[in-house]
XYZ file of C-alpha atoms in Angstrom:
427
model
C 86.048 27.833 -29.522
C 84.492 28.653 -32.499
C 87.337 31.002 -34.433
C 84.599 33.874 -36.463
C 87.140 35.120 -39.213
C 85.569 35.608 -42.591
C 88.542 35.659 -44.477
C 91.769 33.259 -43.970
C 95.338 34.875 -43.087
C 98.106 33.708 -44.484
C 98.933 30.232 -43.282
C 95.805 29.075 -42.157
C 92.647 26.967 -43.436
C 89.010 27.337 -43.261
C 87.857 24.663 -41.013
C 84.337 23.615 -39.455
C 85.483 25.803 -36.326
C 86.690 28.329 -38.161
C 90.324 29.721 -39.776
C 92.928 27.486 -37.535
C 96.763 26.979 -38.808
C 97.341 24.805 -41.747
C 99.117 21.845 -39.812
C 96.605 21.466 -37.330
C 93.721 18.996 -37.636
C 90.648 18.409 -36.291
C 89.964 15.084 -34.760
C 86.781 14.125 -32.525
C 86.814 13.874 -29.303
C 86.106 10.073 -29.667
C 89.499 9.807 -30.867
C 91.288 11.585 -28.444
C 90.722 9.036 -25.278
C 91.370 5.749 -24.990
C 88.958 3.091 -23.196
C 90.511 2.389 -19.523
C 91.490 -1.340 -18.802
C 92.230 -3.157 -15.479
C 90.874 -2.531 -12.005
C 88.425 0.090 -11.458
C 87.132 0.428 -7.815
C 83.484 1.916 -7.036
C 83.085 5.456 -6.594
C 83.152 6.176 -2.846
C 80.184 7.853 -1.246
C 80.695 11.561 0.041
C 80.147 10.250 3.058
C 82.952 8.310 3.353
C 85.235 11.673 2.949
C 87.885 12.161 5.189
C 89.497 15.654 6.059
C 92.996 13.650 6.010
C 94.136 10.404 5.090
C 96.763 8.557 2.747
C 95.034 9.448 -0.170
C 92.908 12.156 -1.847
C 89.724 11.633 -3.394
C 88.706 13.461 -6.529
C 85.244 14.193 -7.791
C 83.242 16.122 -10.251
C 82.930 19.350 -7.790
C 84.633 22.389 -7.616
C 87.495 21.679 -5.497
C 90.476 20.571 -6.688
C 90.774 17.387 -3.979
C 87.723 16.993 -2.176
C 88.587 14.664 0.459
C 90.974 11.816 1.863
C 90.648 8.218 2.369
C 92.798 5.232 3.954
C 91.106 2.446 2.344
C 93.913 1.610 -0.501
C 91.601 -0.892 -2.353
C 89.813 2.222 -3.184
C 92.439 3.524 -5.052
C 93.246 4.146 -8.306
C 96.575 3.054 -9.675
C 96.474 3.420 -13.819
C 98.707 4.742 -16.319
C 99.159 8.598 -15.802
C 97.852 11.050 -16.324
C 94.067 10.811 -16.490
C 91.466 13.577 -17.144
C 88.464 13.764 -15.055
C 85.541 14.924 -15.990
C 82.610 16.279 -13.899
C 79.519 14.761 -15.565
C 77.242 16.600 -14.029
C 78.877 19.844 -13.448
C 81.347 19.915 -16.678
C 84.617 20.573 -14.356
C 87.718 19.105 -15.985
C 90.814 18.174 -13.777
C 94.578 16.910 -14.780
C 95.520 14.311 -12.418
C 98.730 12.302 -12.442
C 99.318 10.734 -8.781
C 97.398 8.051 -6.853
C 93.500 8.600 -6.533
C 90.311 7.310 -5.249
C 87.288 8.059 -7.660
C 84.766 10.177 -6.036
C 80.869 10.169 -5.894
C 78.549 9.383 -8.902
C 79.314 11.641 -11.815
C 83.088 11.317 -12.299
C 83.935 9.859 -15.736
C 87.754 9.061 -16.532
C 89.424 9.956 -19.510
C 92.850 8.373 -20.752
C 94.472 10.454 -23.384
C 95.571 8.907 -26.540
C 98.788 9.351 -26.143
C 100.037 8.905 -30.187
C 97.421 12.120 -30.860
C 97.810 14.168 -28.244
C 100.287 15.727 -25.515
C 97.926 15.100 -22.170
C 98.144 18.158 -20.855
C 97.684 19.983 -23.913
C 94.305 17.624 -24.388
C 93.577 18.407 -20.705
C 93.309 22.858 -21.419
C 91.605 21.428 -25.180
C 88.637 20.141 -23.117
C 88.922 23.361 -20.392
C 88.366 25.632 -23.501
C 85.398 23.913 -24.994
C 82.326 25.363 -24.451
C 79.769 22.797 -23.409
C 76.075 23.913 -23.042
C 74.401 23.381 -19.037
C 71.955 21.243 -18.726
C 71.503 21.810 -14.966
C 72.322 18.660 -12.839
C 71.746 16.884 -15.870
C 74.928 14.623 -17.502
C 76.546 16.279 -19.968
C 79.253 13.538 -21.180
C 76.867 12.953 -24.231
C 77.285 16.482 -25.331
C 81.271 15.885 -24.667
C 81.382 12.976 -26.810
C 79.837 15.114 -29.709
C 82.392 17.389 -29.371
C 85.370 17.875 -32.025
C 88.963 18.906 -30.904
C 91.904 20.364 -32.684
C 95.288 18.811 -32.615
C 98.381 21.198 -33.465
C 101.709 18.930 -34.194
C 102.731 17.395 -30.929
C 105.444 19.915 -30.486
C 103.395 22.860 -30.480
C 100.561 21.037 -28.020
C 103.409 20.637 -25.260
C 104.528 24.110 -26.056
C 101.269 25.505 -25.700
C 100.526 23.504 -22.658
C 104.400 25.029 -21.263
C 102.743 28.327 -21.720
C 99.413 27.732 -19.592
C 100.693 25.764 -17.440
C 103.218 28.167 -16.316
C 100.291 31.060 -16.113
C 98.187 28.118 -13.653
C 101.178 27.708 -11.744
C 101.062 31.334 -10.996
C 97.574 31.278 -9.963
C 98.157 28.213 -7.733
C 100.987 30.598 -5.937
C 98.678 33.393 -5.598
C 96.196 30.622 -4.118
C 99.060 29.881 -1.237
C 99.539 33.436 -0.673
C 95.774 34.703 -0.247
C 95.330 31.438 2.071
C 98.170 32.209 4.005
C 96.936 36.073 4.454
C 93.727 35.136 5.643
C 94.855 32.522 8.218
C 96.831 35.079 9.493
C 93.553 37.865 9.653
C 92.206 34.602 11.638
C 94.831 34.295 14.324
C 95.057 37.762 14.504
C 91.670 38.421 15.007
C 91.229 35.555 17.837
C 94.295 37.507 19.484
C 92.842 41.199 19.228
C 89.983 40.425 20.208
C 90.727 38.264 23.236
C 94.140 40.383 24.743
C 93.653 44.234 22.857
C 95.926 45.294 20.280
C 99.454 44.055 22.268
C 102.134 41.925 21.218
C 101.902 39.051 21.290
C 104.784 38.419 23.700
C 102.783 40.627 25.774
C 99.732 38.968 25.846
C 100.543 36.950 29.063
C 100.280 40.525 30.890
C 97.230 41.661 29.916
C 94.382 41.248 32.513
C 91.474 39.591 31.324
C 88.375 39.071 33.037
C 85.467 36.338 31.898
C 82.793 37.914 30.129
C 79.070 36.088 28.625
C 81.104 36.026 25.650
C 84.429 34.812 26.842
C 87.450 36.732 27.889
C 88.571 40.146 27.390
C 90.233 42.557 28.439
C 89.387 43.443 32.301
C 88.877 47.570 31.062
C 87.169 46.584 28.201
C 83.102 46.470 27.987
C 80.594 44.223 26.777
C 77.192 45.668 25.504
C 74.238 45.176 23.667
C 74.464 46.753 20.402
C 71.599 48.745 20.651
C 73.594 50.586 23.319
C 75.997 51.795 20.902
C 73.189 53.238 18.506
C 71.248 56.417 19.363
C 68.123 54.332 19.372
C 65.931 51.623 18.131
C 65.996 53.193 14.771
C 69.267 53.284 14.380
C 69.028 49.454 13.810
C 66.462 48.658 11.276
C 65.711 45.727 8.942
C 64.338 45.797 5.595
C 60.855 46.327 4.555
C 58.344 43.132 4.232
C 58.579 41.651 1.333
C 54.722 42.630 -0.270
C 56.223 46.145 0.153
C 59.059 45.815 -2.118
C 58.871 43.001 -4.690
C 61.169 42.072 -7.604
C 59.080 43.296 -10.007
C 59.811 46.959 -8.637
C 63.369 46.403 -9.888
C 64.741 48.698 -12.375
C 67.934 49.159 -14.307
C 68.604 52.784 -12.920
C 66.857 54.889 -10.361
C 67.602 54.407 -6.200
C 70.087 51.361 -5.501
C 68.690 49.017 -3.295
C 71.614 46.505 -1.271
C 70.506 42.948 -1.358
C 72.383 39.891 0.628
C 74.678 39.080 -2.528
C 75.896 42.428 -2.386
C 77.474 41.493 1.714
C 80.083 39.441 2.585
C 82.555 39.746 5.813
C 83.959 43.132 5.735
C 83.410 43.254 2.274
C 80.505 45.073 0.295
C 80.345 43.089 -3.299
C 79.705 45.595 -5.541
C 78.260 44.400 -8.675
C 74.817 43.236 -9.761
C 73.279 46.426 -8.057
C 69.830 46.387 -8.446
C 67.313 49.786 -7.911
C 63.792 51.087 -7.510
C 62.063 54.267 -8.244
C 62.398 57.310 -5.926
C 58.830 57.219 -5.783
C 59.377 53.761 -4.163
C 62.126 54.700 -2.626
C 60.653 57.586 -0.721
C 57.844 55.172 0.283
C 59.921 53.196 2.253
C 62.653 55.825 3.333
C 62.631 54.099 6.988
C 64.572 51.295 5.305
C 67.370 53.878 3.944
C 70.891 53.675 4.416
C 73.565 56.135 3.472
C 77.124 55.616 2.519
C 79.362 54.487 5.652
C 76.304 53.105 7.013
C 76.802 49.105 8.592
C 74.572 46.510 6.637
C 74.282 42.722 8.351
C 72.909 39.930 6.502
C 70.081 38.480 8.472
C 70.182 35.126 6.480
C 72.779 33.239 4.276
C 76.206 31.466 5.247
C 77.013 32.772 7.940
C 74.231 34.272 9.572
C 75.218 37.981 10.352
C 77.765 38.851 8.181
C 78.467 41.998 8.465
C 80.177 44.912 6.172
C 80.099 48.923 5.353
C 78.725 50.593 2.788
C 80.862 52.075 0.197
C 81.347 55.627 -0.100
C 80.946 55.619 -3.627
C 77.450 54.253 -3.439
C 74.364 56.580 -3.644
C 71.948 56.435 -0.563
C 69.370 53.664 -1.082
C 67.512 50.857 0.940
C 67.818 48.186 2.535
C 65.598 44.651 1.601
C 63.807 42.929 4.017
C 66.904 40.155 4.818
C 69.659 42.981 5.289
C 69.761 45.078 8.900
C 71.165 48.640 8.479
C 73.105 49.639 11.414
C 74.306 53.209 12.681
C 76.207 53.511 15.881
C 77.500 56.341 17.835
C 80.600 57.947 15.745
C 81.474 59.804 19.784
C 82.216 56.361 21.234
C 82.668 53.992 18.016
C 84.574 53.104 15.359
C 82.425 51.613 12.282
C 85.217 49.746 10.903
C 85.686 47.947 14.526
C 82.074 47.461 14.496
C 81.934 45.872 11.781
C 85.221 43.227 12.390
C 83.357 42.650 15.923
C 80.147 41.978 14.327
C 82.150 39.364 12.090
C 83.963 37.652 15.043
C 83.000 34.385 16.311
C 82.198 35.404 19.346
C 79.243 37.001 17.563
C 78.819 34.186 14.860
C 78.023 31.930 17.696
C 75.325 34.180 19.369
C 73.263 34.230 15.393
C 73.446 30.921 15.342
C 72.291 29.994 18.813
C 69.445 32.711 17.577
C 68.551 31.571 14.453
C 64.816 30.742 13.943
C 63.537 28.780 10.646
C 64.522 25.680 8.729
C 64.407 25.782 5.350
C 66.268 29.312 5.120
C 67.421 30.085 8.948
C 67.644 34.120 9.775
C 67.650 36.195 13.053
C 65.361 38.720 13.663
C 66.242 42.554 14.080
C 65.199 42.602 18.313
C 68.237 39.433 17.878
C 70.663 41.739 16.263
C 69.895 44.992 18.666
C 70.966 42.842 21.099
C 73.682 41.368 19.867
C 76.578 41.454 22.296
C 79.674 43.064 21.546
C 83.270 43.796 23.202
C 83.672 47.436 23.247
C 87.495 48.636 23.998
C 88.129 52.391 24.104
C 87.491 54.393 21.202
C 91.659 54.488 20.927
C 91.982 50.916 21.207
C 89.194 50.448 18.994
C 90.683 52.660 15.967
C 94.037 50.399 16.485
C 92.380 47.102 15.847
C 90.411 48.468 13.117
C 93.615 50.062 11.271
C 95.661 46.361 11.709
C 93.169 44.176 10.355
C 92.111 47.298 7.431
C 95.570 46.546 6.307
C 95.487 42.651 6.452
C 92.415 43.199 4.427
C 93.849 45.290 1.702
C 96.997 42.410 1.165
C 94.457 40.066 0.633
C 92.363 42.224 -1.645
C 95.386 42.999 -3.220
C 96.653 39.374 -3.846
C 92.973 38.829 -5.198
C 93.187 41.139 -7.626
C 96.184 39.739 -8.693
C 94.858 36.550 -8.971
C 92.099 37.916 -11.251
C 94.108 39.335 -13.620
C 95.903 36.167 -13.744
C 92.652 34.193 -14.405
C 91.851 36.812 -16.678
C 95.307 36.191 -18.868
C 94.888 32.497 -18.341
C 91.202 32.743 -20.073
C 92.728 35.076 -23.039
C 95.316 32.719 -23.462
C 93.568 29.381 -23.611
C 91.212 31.035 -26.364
C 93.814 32.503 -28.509
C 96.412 29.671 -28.437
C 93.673 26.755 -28.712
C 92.449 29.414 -31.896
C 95.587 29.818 -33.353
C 95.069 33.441 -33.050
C 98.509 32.906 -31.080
C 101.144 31.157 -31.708
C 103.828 29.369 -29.637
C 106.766 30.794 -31.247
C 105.236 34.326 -31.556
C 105.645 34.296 -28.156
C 109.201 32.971 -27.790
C 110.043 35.687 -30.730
C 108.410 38.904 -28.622
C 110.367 37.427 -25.363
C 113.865 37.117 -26.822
């Protein structure tokens, strides 16, 4: 939070944190908590979670409530609000209703109220930037840190202004979650009864399949049997024939299992090798449009295209490249087929390994798959295509949001903005 301005504006002070607003202080963080009193239950074990109950349970990990319980004399009933902080994994969270404490690691903070507006001291500690120390604690490092305290006024004005930004995060939240339960249910239904109504689904004629029911026209095959041939399906090369130390920062991309996720090719963190390499181990290619399937990971199998904006590369030795028969297939259906659970279940009944389960490429050549005429196919593909875009587009919404929130947070806890600059550009 550090504020690098050489020399002071008007109205402001050099500070040790740098040029901050003449009427704000700086007070450590010692100051800004008082010691909690009264009846503290034990942290409850994780295993002890519930996936419902009367109460939620909150604990230093990335979700916001990570569980339920019904024991009430493991509840916490203090003065709110309270801060929590995540000793081990430096997560802050506001909370100001009923609570059990979670596993070991959760420390509670009680704002001092006469110095600070708690919600205000609450995006203080978010913006703060504590150093990891791995799975190490970190509250020593905390209680070095120093804070700075605007008049009370502006700190519940400033914490109007984030607040209101989280809030629209937290509605974005509701809306992806609601657009993917939908892509859920509708998948379960398109893939059991065609694409139909669903007041029509009563009519369709299903038959029982090896993989459940589907439609009585509709096929089940391998997937080899959609591909031209066996090396239409091919896995990655062994790993002493590509290692990480043939990585370079430009050359021939290479797709690696961070870069697939269901329907979804992440495009970032691209890493390449040579074309010497490359041409080396051009069995392992794939081209644009191609189908790449994750042979390890969470879930097993996962399954997306290509983009057509990446350059032809390879494949490692955990990813499958997969190219099926454009006369009788649709890709994109491949693909949401592959990602089913119909299909989830077969790679995990397949799985071999313990310490990092994976299938095996003979596993995914025979894979088995519904396979609905090319027509019907193409229809299935186009409905869930567009569920997908929504939800990319509500997630891109979302990041910008985050993106604002994280601007925000640095320039108002700075003083770089102010409060009532704000209320002055909005009237």
């Amino acid at each position: 939070m550090i504020n690098n301005i050489t020399e002071v504006p008007e109205g402001f002070k050099m500070t040790e944190l740098g040029a901050l607003p003449e009427k704000w202080e700086i007070v450590p963080f010692s100051d800004s908590i008082l010691k909690v009193t009264g009846f503290t239950p034990k942290p409850m074990q994780r295993g002890k979670y519930q996936a419902t109950g009367a109460y939620p349970i909150i604990d230093q990990s990335t979700e916001y409530i990570a569980g339920y319980t019904d024991e009430n004399d493991k509840v916490y009933f203090p003065d709110w609000p309270l801060i929590i902080f995540g000793d081990h994994t430096r997560i802050f969270k506001y909370v100001d209703f009923p609570f059990a404490i979670g596993a070991d690691g959760t420390k509670i903070l009680k704002p001092n109220l006469e110095l600070f507006a708690p919600k205000y001291l609450f995006y203080n500690l978010v913006s703060l930037n504590i150093p990891s120390r791995g799975y190490n604690r970190h509250f020593k490092l905390l209680k070095e840190t120093t804070l700075v305290k605007p008049p009370l006024p502006e700190q519940k004005a400033i914490a109007k202004v984030l607040s209101t930004i989280q809030s629209a995060i937290e509605a974005q939240d509701k809306i992806i979650y609601a657009a993917k339960h939908l892509k859920k249910s509708l998948m379960k239904h398109l893939f059991t009864y065609g694409p139909v109504q669903i007041s029509e689904a009563e009519n369709v004629q299903l038959k029982e399949t090896e993989i459940g029911p589907v439609p009585e026209h509709w096929e089940v095959v391998r997937l080899i049997d959609v591909a031209e041939s066996k090396s239409d399906i091919v896995g990655g090369p062994f790993g002493s024939n590509l290692k990480v130390s043939d990585y370079k920062d430009s050359g021939v991309p290479i797709i690696r299992l961070q870069n697939i996720e269901r329907n979804r090719f992440i495009n970032k963190d691209i890493k390449f090798i040579s074309e010497a390499k490359a041409k080396q181990l051009e069995y392992h290619s794939y081209y644009p449009g191609d189908i790449v399937l994750a042979k390890l990971g969470d879930p097993i199998g996962k399954t997306c295209m290509v983009p057509n904006d990446l350059r032809a590369g390879i494949v490692i030795a955990d990813v499958v490249r997969i190219r099926t028969n454009s006369c009788f297939t649709n890709k994109r259906f491949i693909v949401y087929a592959l990602n089913t659970e119909l299909c989830t279940t077969q790679f995990r009944s397949q799985k071999t390994g313990t310490t990092r389960p994976r299938v095996n490429v003979s596993n995914v050549r025979n894979i088995k798959i519904p396979l609905p005429p090319l027509k019907e196919q193409q229809e299935i593909a186009s409905i869930l295509s567009t569920i997908d875009k929504k939800i990319e587009a509500e997630e891109n919404r979302k990041n910008a949001l985050q993106s604002l929130f994280k601007t925000m947070l640095h320039h108002l806890m700075t003083g770089k903005v102010r409060v009532k600059d704000l209320e002055e550009t909005a009237s």
